[in-house]
Amino acid sequence: MRLRSNRTQGAGRRIGAWPLLLSGLLFLSHVACDPTIGRIQQDHVLNRMGYGPDPWSRARIQELGVNAYIEEQLHPETLDDSALEAQIAALYPVTTMPFGQSRTTFHEYTGNPEIGPGTPIRDATRAKILRAVKSKKQLEQVLVDFWFNHFNVDGLNEEARWGFLTLERDAIRPHVLGRFEDMLRATTQNPGMLDYLDNAVNFRTGYVHLGIPYGINENYAREFLELHTVGVDGGYTQEDVREAARAFTAWTITTFFQPTSTGFQYLNQGHDQGPKNVMGLALAANGGQNDGRDVVAYAAALPQTAYFLSEKLCRRFIADDPPAAVVQAAATTYLSTGGDLREVMRTILRSADFLTIADRNTRVKRPFVYAASLARAVGVADDANLAWAMSEPLQIMGEGLYRAGPPTGHPDVSAAWTGEGTVIARINLAWRAAHGEAGFGPSFQVTGTTPAEIVDQLQRQFLRNGIEPSTRAALESLVAGLPPAARVPQAAATLLASPDFLMH
Amino acid sequence: MVLNRRQFLHTATASLAALIAPGVLLKARPARAAGTDPVVVALYLRGGCDALSLVVPYGDPAYYAARSTIRVTAGTQLNLDGFFGFHPSLSALLPFYQSGRLAVLHACGSPSHSRSHFDSQDFMEFAAPDDKTAQVGWLNRFLEVAGLTSSISAVTIENSAAKALVGPVETLAIPALSRMSLTGTYTNERRLALRQIFEGSAKPFVAKTGANAVDLIELIGTVNTATSVTYPGSKLGLALKDLAALIKGDVGVRVAAVNHASWDHHANQHIHFPNMAADLGNSLAAFATDLGSDLDRTVILVMSEFGRRVAQNGAIGSDHGHGGVMLALGGAVQGGQVKLAGDTWPGLAPAQLFQGIDLATTTDFRDVFAEVLDRHMGLSDASPVFPNFSVSTSNYPGLFA
C-alpha cells in the first residue's frame, strides 16, 4: 500500500493543466499550514467519498492525512467490518442466501408478513442503510450504490425480487475496485438483470421454450449499449442493437431453482448461431455462448465506454457537470489499465478537482446520502430500529432503495433531488434525528448556554465545513426565544435541515 | 401569516421575462374572474406507450397481421370512428370522447429517429428533437415568455420537476399535498427561522426551493382536498387527485406535469398493458369529473416518448418504435375525433412503415404543443417556445374551435 503524507502529496498527482497544478500546489501548502482548512478539507473528503463524517472517520482522516485516508479507502480489504457484517447476517439472513435459496424460501406469500416476496427488498434495504451508516469501508459502500444504479434493476420486478440482491452482492460489490469487464460479465449472468430487461425471454426466432415459441427481444441489448457500456452517443445503430440482442440469445434464467442456484443458465439450443457484427466486432457462425462473452469484452474495452463511465464517476464524486480534464484523465487511466476501477478512482480522488474545498457543499445530497449522513452526524441508539424507520422516508423522498423503476436507476444530479416536497421531508427527518426518534441517538457536544455558544458548538460538531451567515443569525434568534430544554435539540434539528447540511 | 399567491413571488432572475413587461405576450383579454385562468397539464407516459394498443387501428388489416398475441381482440375495442377504437380498458374515457371533450392525435410524435427512452423523453420535454444541448423545458419556456414567473404558476406532482418544467423560471415540485406539513413542535418561530435560513442562503438548488417549501406549508393548509369523486388508489390517481385540489382551489397553478411510469412492455404486454390502460383511463376520468366546471379551463395532454414496434417481439411484447399517439382532454377541446395529419392514416403494411418497422410520425408533437399554448393558453406567438421550429397555424391539428 502506498501511503503519502499531506506534505508530499502534491508531487505525485497527475494533472493535465499547469494552472491547475499550480493552484493545487498553492492550495496544498496552505492546507499543510492551516489546521482549520485541513479540517474543512477532511470533512469535504468524507462528505464526497462516503456518507459524511462520523467520529471514527474524522479521527482516522486526522490520524492518516487526507491522501493516506483515500488510499486506505481504495483498499477496503484492509478495513475490518466483521462485527457489522455479523450483525447484518443475524438481522437479515436473506442477504446472505444464494439466489436459489432466497427464491425458494420467499417466493410464496405465507400469511406471515416476515416471510414472503417482500422480504428480500425489505431486509436488503435495511442492510444497505446500516452499511452506509456504520461501515468503515465508506468508499466501497458509495461505489456499490453507484454501480447498482448504473446496472439498475427494479427489486419489485418478478425474478428481480431475488436477483437484485445477488446482482449487488455477487456481481457488483466484488468488482467495484476491480476490473469493469469482470463486473459487466457478472451482471450479464444475473437473474435479476435477465428478468428485468427481458433477456430471459430473448431466444432465436421460433425457439420453443417450455412450450412457448420465442424470438429476439431487444430490450437488454439496447440498455447494455446505451446504459451499461458505450452510452447513448457511443456510435451504435438500431442494427447493432439487433445484432447484440442476437449475441445474447438464450442467456436466461434456470427453469428449476435448486437452493444453491445462481439462477443463470445458457441454453445452447435457443441461441441464434448465425454470424453477427456488433459495432465492428465480427462474430463467426456457431459462436454459442462465446458470442455474448466476446461482446462483453469488446464493449468493456471501447474508448466510448471509458469516457461514459468516467464522466458518470466524476459526476458522482466531483460535480454535476464535471470538468473535462478530470474526465479525460480518468478515461485515460481506464484505457491504460484495462479498465481497472481502483486506478480510475485513484485518478479521480487524487485530482485537484476532487480535493478543492471551493466546491464543498455545492451538490445536493441524494436522500440516501442525506439520511445516512444525519445518522453518522448525530449518532445511533438502535441500529435495527433506525434501519427500519429510515426505509419509508427514503421512498417518500424518491430514493426507495432497489426501487428505481427505470433502468437508469436513481438520477445523480442535484436538480433531480431539488423539490419542495423533499425539503419538507428532510426538515422532518432532521427533527426526528435531533430528538432521538426513529432509532437516532443524538449526543450533542454543547456546554454553552447562550444562543451564540449553542449555535457555535453545534456548528463545530455537525458542520465543520462552515455555515452561511443567514443560518447562524436565524438559529441564534430561534434559540433565544426557546425554553432552555428545547434549545439544543431544536437548534440542531434546524441546523441539520439548513442548506449546508442538505448539500455536500 | 398566510401568504396568498400574489405574495408568493420568487421570480426568476436574468430571464427573458425580466426584460419584458410580464404578460405582454399574452393576448389581450378582458379581466378574468377568479378561477377562470386557463390551465395546461402534461401527463407523461414513461417507457414508450404502445399507441397501437391504446388506440387500436382496427380498420387496418395489417394490424392483425403484425400482432398475433398482443393484438386487442377484434370486436372488443371501443369504437371511436369506424376505423379506430379505444383499448377496452379505457372505457371510462369513452364518454368524454363521445361528448366531444376528448380528442385523439394518432401517428403523432417526434421526428427524431432515436429509440432511446431517455433521449426521446428529453427531446419531447425540451421540444427540441435531436438537440442534446437543450436544457429548458417547453412549459418553462412558455412560463418565461408569458411572464408567468410566480413559482406557484407551475407544479410537478413529483419529488422533482419534470423536464418539461425545468428551466430559468422557478417551479414547484410537490409529491403529495398531505406531506407538506412539519413533524414536531409547530411554532411560527420555527417556521420563520427555517424561512430566514433559506431566504438568506446563497446556495444553488436548495435556497429558493427551501423558502418556497416553507411558504407552502401554510398555503397548502388552506387548500380543500376533500372530493366526492373516487380515484384509483394508484400513484397516478393520487397525483391527479392532489392536482385537482390545487386547480379547484385556484391557488394560481397554470401549468402542471404528472408522470405515469412503466409503459415499457417488452414482455407479457397482454398482461401488463390492460392494467396500465385501466389505471390511466380511470384516473383521467376521475380527474376530469372532479374538476367539474374547472375542466372548461383545463387541457390535459397525454404523451409518451415513442410508440412501439408494429410487429410484436418474441416474448409477447413489443420493442421500441417510432410514431405514437397523444390524447387531449378538456372542456374547450374539439373532441370526438381521431385527428390525423392530412386526414390520412400512414398505414401499417410493411411498405408503409418508418424504416420498414415502425408507425410513421405524421403529426409533429410541437404542432400540438403550439396549438395548446396559442389557442388555449392565449400565447400570441408560440415561436419563442420552439427553437429551430417554424410554428404555423396551418399545421395545427385543430384541437380548438
GROMACS .gro file of C-alpha atoms in nm, chain A residues 142-421:
model
  280
  142VAL     CA    1  -2.077   0.458  -0.210
  143LEU     CA    2  -1.936   0.271  -0.509
  144VAL     CA    3  -2.168  -0.026  -0.459
  145ASP     CA    4  -2.462   0.215  -0.465
  146PHE     CA    5  -2.319   0.397  -0.766
  147TRP     CA    6  -2.271   0.078  -0.966
  148PHE     CA    7  -2.604  -0.069  -0.859
  149ASN     CA    8  -2.770   0.238  -1.004
  150HIS     CA    9  -2.556   0.205  -1.315
  151PHE     CA   10  -2.680  -0.153  -1.358
  152ASN     CA   11  -3.017  -0.080  -1.206
  153VAL     CA   12  -3.287  -0.342  -1.174
  154ASP     CA   13  -3.620  -0.281  -1.003
  155GLY     CA   14  -3.625  -0.501  -0.694
  156LEU     CA   15  -4.003  -0.527  -0.712
  157ASN     CA   16  -3.997  -0.678  -1.062
  158GLU     CA   17  -4.072  -1.052  -1.076
  159GLU     CA   18  -3.745  -1.255  -1.060
  160ALA     CA   19  -3.559  -0.934  -0.978
  161ARG     CA   20  -3.721  -0.957  -0.636
  162TRP     CA   21  -3.446  -1.209  -0.560
  163GLY     CA   22  -3.197  -1.126  -0.829
  164PHE     CA   23  -3.143  -0.762  -0.730
  165LEU     CA   24  -2.981  -0.886  -0.414
  166THR     CA   25  -2.730  -1.113  -0.583
  167LEU     CA   26  -2.675  -0.850  -0.852
  168GLU     CA   27  -2.545  -0.614  -0.587
  169ARG     CA   28  -2.376  -0.867  -0.361
  170ASP     CA   29  -2.221  -1.109  -0.609
  171ALA     CA   30  -2.193  -0.924  -0.940
  172ILE     CA   31  -2.117  -0.568  -0.831
  173ARG     CA   32  -1.963  -0.549  -0.483
  174PRO     CA   33  -1.663  -0.777  -0.550
  175HIS     CA   34  -1.561  -0.567  -0.851
  176VAL     CA   35  -1.619  -0.202  -0.756
  177LEU     CA   36  -1.244  -0.161  -0.717
  178GLY     CA   37  -1.158  -0.436  -0.963
  179ARG     CA   38  -1.191  -0.461  -1.342
  180PHE     CA   39  -1.503  -0.322  -1.504
  181GLU     CA   40  -1.513  -0.609  -1.751
  182ASP     CA   41  -1.546  -0.858  -1.465
  183MET     CA   42  -1.835  -0.662  -1.317
  184LEU     CA   43  -2.005  -0.630  -1.654
  185ARG     CA   44  -1.969  -1.002  -1.724
  186ALA     CA   45  -2.115  -1.090  -1.386
  187THR     CA   46  -2.417  -0.863  -1.446
  188THR     CA   47  -2.490  -1.031  -1.779
  189GLN     CA   48  -2.549  -1.357  -1.591
  190ASN     CA   49  -2.760  -1.221  -1.309
  191PRO     CA   50  -3.120  -1.348  -1.300
  192GLY     CA   51  -3.249  -1.012  -1.179
  193MET     CA   52  -3.095  -0.836  -1.476
  194LEU     CA   53  -3.204  -1.108  -1.718
  195ASP     CA   54  -3.560  -1.079  -1.595
  196TYR     CA   55  -3.582  -0.703  -1.556
  197LEU     CA   56  -3.451  -0.629  -1.906
  198ASP     CA   57  -3.618  -0.935  -2.059
  199ASN     CA   58  -3.309  -1.115  -2.183
  200ALA     CA   59  -3.450  -1.421  -2.007
  201VAL     CA   60  -3.700  -1.438  -2.295
  202ASN     CA   61  -3.458  -1.344  -2.574
  203PHE     CA   62  -3.417  -1.652  -2.797
  204ARG     CA   63  -3.352  -1.726  -3.160
  205THR     CA   64  -3.666  -1.673  -3.365
  206GLY     CA   65  -3.903  -1.965  -3.335
  207TYR     CA   66  -3.729  -2.138  -3.043
  208VAL     CA   67  -3.983  -2.312  -2.822
  209HIS     CA   68  -3.905  -2.286  -2.451
  210LEU     CA   69  -4.138  -2.461  -2.205
  211GLY     CA   70  -4.399  -2.489  -2.476
  212ILE     CA   71  -4.391  -2.123  -2.579
  213PRO     CA   72  -4.239  -2.003  -2.907
  214TYR     CA   73  -3.999  -1.711  -2.866
  215GLY     CA   74  -3.790  -1.472  -3.073
  216ILE     CA   75  -3.547  -1.182  -3.048
  217ASN     CA   76  -3.607  -0.932  -2.767
  218GLU     CA   77  -3.402  -0.610  -2.796
  219ASN     CA   78  -3.457  -0.467  -2.452
  220TYR     CA   79  -3.143  -0.587  -2.273
  221ALA     CA   80  -2.910  -0.539  -2.569
  222ARG     CA   81  -3.019  -0.178  -2.612
  223GLU     CA   82  -2.964  -0.089  -2.247
  224PHE     CA   83  -2.639  -0.288  -2.241
  225LEU     CA   84  -2.509  -0.046  -2.503
  226GLU     CA   85  -2.693   0.270  -2.401
  227LEU     CA   86  -2.667   0.249  -2.023
  228HIS     CA   87  -2.408  -0.013  -1.925
  229THR     CA   88  -2.121   0.038  -2.170
  230VAL     CA   89  -2.072   0.283  -2.457
  231GLY     CA   90  -2.353   0.529  -2.376
  232VAL     CA   91  -2.629   0.662  -2.597
  233ASP     CA   92  -2.379   0.858  -2.806
  234GLY     CA   93  -2.145   0.563  -2.832
  235GLY     CA   94  -2.198   0.527  -3.204
  236TYR     CA   95  -2.424   0.224  -3.234
  237THR     CA   96  -2.720   0.184  -3.468
  238GLN     CA   97  -3.053   0.006  -3.448
  239GLU     CA   98  -2.880  -0.274  -3.643
  240ASP     CA   99  -2.611  -0.301  -3.370
  241VAL     CA  100  -2.884  -0.330  -3.107
  242ARG     CA  101  -3.038  -0.613  -3.304
  243GLU     CA  102  -2.704  -0.789  -3.351
  244ALA     CA  103  -2.616  -0.755  -2.983
  245ALA     CA  104  -2.956  -0.898  -2.892
  246ARG     CA  105  -2.880  -1.198  -3.116
  247ALA     CA  106  -2.542  -1.241  -2.946
  248PHE     CA  107  -2.713  -1.269  -2.608
  249THR     CA  108  -2.990  -1.506  -2.717
  250ALA     CA  109  -3.051  -1.791  -2.472
  251TRP     CA  110  -2.871  -1.626  -2.178
  252THR     CA  111  -3.161  -1.696  -1.948
  253ILE     CA  112  -3.285  -1.793  -1.605
  254THR     CA  113  -3.288  -2.151  -1.479
  255THR     CA  114  -3.614  -2.336  -1.513
  256PHE     CA  115  -3.596  -2.501  -1.172
  257PHE     CA  116  -3.445  -2.344  -0.867
  258GLN     CA  117  -3.205  -2.551  -0.657
  259PRO     CA  118  -3.120  -2.373  -0.331
  260THR     CA  119  -2.759  -2.327  -0.443
  261SER     CA  120  -2.853  -2.199  -0.788
  262THR     CA  121  -2.725  -1.864  -0.911
  263GLY     CA  122  -3.032  -1.855  -1.135
  264PHE     CA  123  -2.839  -1.833  -1.463
  265GLN     CA  124  -2.833  -2.079  -1.749
  266TYR     CA  125  -2.730  -2.069  -2.113
  267LEU     CA  126  -2.947  -2.284  -2.341
  268ASN     CA  127  -2.741  -2.358  -2.649
  269GLN     CA  128  -3.043  -2.485  -2.845
  270GLY     CA  129  -3.208  -2.144  -2.807
  271HIS     CA  130  -2.907  -1.946  -2.926
  272ASP     CA  131  -2.901  -1.773  -3.263
  273GLN     CA  132  -2.594  -1.936  -3.421
  274GLY     CA  133  -2.573  -1.715  -3.729
  275PRO     CA  134  -2.280  -1.478  -3.787
  276LYS     CA  135  -2.314  -1.132  -3.629
  277ASN     CA  136  -2.148  -0.795  -3.625
  278VAL     CA  137  -2.180  -0.573  -3.319
  279MET     CA  138  -2.026  -0.227  -3.362
  280GLY     CA  139  -1.749  -0.363  -3.577
  281LEU     CA  140  -1.693  -0.682  -3.378
  282ALA     CA  141  -1.742  -0.968  -3.624
  283LEU     CA  142  -1.871  -1.289  -3.468
  284ALA     CA  143  -1.844  -1.602  -3.680
  285ALA     CA  144  -2.128  -1.850  -3.704
  286ASN     CA  145  -2.173  -2.111  -3.430
  287GLY     CA  146  -2.015  -1.896  -3.163
  288GLY     CA  147  -2.253  -2.019  -2.895
  289GLN     CA  148  -2.207  -1.858  -2.558
  290ASN     CA  149  -1.879  -1.703  -2.674
  291ASP     CA  150  -2.084  -1.453  -2.876
  292GLY     CA  151  -2.205  -1.280  -2.562
  293ARG     CA  152  -1.872  -1.319  -2.384
  294ASP     CA  153  -1.692  -1.157  -2.677
  295VAL     CA  154  -1.939  -0.868  -2.685
  296VAL     CA  155  -1.879  -0.809  -2.313
  297ALA     CA  156  -1.501  -0.797  -2.354
  298TYR     CA  157  -1.523  -0.584  -2.666
  299ALA     CA  158  -1.767  -0.330  -2.524
  300ALA     CA  159  -1.577  -0.302  -2.195
  301ALA     CA  160  -1.258  -0.211  -2.380
  302LEU     CA  161  -1.402   0.055  -2.610
  303PRO     CA  162  -1.293   0.416  -2.552
  304GLN     CA  163  -1.656   0.528  -2.556
  305THR     CA  164  -1.712   0.305  -2.253
  306ALA     CA  165  -1.409   0.453  -2.077
  307TYR     CA  166  -1.542   0.807  -2.126
  308PHE     CA  167  -1.900   0.725  -2.045
  309LEU     CA  168  -1.810   0.554  -1.717
  310SER     CA  169  -1.551   0.816  -1.626
  311GLU     CA  170  -1.795   1.100  -1.674
  312LYS     CA  171  -2.054   0.931  -1.456
  313LEU     CA  172  -1.798   0.866  -1.181
  314CYS     CA  173  -1.671   1.223  -1.197
  315ARG     CA  174  -2.028   1.347  -1.177
  316ARG     CA  175  -2.085   1.144  -0.862
  317PHE     CA  176  -1.763   1.247  -0.692
  318ILE     CA  177  -1.694   1.597  -0.827
  319ALA     CA  178  -1.975   1.793  -0.991
  320ASP     CA  179  -2.298   1.762  -1.186
  321ASP     CA  180  -2.108   1.890  -1.487
  322PRO     CA  181  -1.755   1.767  -1.419
  323PRO     CA  182  -1.450   1.940  -1.566
  324ALA     CA  183  -1.346   1.782  -1.896
  325ALA     CA  184  -0.984   1.744  -1.788
  326VAL     CA  185  -1.056   1.515  -1.496
  327VAL     CA  186  -1.295   1.305  -1.707
  328GLN     CA  187  -1.019   1.276  -1.966
  329ALA     CA  188  -0.766   1.179  -1.701
  330ALA     CA  189  -0.996   0.912  -1.559
  331ALA     CA  190  -1.073   0.773  -1.905
  332THR     CA  191  -0.702   0.766  -1.989
  333THR     CA  192  -0.638   0.568  -1.674
  334TYR     CA  193  -0.922   0.331  -1.761
  335LEU     CA  194  -0.780   0.263  -2.106
  336SER     CA  195  -0.419   0.227  -1.994
  337THR     CA  196  -0.504  -0.017  -1.713
  338GLY     CA  197  -0.754  -0.239  -1.891
  339GLY     CA  198  -1.046  -0.087  -1.703
  340ASP     CA  199  -0.900  -0.112  -1.352
  341LEU     CA  200  -1.155   0.076  -1.143
  342ARG     CA  201  -0.923   0.116  -0.846
  343GLU     CA  202  -0.683   0.309  -1.064
  344VAL     CA  203  -0.965   0.511  -1.217
  345MET     CA  204  -1.090   0.600  -0.871
  346ARG     CA  205  -0.740   0.694  -0.758
  347THR     CA  206  -0.712   0.932  -1.052
  348ILE     CA  207  -1.041   1.095  -0.960
  349LEU     CA  208  -0.992   1.110  -0.583
  350ARG     CA  209  -0.639   1.248  -0.609
  351SER     CA  210  -0.735   1.515  -0.860
  352ALA     CA  211  -0.738   1.880  -0.760
  353ASP     CA  212  -1.096   1.892  -0.882
  354PHE     CA  213  -1.200   1.642  -0.619
  355LEU     CA  214  -0.992   1.784  -0.335
  356THR     CA  215  -1.067   2.152  -0.375
  357ILE     CA  216  -1.265   2.288  -0.084
  358ALA     CA  217  -1.402   2.563  -0.307
  359ASP     CA  218  -1.656   2.306  -0.424
  360ARG     CA  219  -1.766   2.194  -0.079
  361ASN     CA  220  -2.138   2.178  -0.013
  362THR     CA  221  -2.239   2.252  -0.371
  363ARG     CA  222  -2.412   1.927  -0.469
  364VAL     CA  223  -2.750   1.840  -0.325
  365LYS     CA  224  -2.721   1.523  -0.120
  366ARG     CA  225  -2.932   1.242  -0.253
  367PRO     CA  226  -3.193   1.135   0.004
  368PHE     CA  227  -2.997   0.824   0.096
  369VAL     CA  228  -2.680   1.025   0.146
  370TYR     CA  229  -2.873   1.282   0.346
  371ALA     CA  230  -3.035   1.026   0.575
  372ALA     CA  231  -2.713   0.831   0.630
  373SER     CA  232  -2.513   1.148   0.691
  374LEU     CA  233  -2.770   1.253   0.953
  375ALA     CA  234  -2.726   0.924   1.137
  376ARG     CA  235  -2.349   0.945   1.116
  377ALA     CA  236  -2.353   1.301   1.245
  378VAL     CA  237  -2.588   1.268   1.540
  379GLY     CA  238  -2.532   0.903   1.631
  380VAL     CA  239  -2.748   0.594   1.651
  381ALA     CA  240  -2.919   0.448   1.959
  382ASP     CA  241  -3.083   0.144   1.799
  383ASP     CA  242  -2.942   0.010   1.473
  384ALA     CA  243  -3.231  -0.215   1.375
  385ASN     CA  244  -3.490   0.048   1.459
  386LEU     CA  245  -3.304   0.310   1.260
  387ALA     CA  246  -3.277   0.081   0.958
  388TRP     CA  247  -3.647   0.004   0.983
  389ALA     CA  248  -3.754   0.362   1.033
  390MET     CA  249  -3.545   0.509   0.752
  391SER     CA  250  -3.676   0.286   0.474
  392GLU     CA  251  -4.004   0.469   0.428
  393PRO     CA  252  -3.867   0.827   0.435
  394LEU     CA  253  -3.630   0.724   0.157
  395GLN     CA  254  -3.929   0.616  -0.052
  396ILE     CA  255  -4.113   0.938   0.029
  397MET     CA  256  -3.810   1.139  -0.077
  398GLY     CA  257  -3.798   0.945  -0.404
  399GLU     CA  258  -3.497   0.721  -0.343
  400GLY     CA  259  -3.650   0.397  -0.225
  401LEU     CA  260  -3.354   0.160  -0.225
  402TYR     CA  261  -3.372  -0.103  -0.501
  403ARG     CA  262  -3.698   0.059  -0.613
  404ALA     CA  263  -3.593   0.274  -0.908
  405GLY     CA  264  -3.831   0.180  -1.189
  406PRO     CA  265  -3.636   0.286  -1.499
  407PRO     CA  266  -3.311   0.113  -1.599
  408THR     CA  267  -3.123   0.441  -1.550
  409GLY     CA  268  -3.156   0.394  -1.174
  410HIS     CA  269  -3.192   0.687  -0.940
  411PRO     CA  270  -3.060   1.006  -1.100
  412ASP     CA  271  -2.733   1.161  -0.987
  413VAL     CA  272  -2.766   1.535  -1.049
  414SER     CA  273  -2.866   1.797  -0.797
  415ALA     CA  274  -3.170   1.916  -0.990
  416ALA     CA  275  -3.327   1.573  -0.961
  417TRP     CA  276  -3.324   1.597  -0.582
  418THR     CA  277  -3.446   1.953  -0.555
  419GLY     CA  278  -3.812   1.992  -0.481
  420GLU     CA  279  -4.032   2.149  -0.219
  421GLY     CA  280  -4.169   1.815  -0.106
   0.00000   0.00000   0.00000
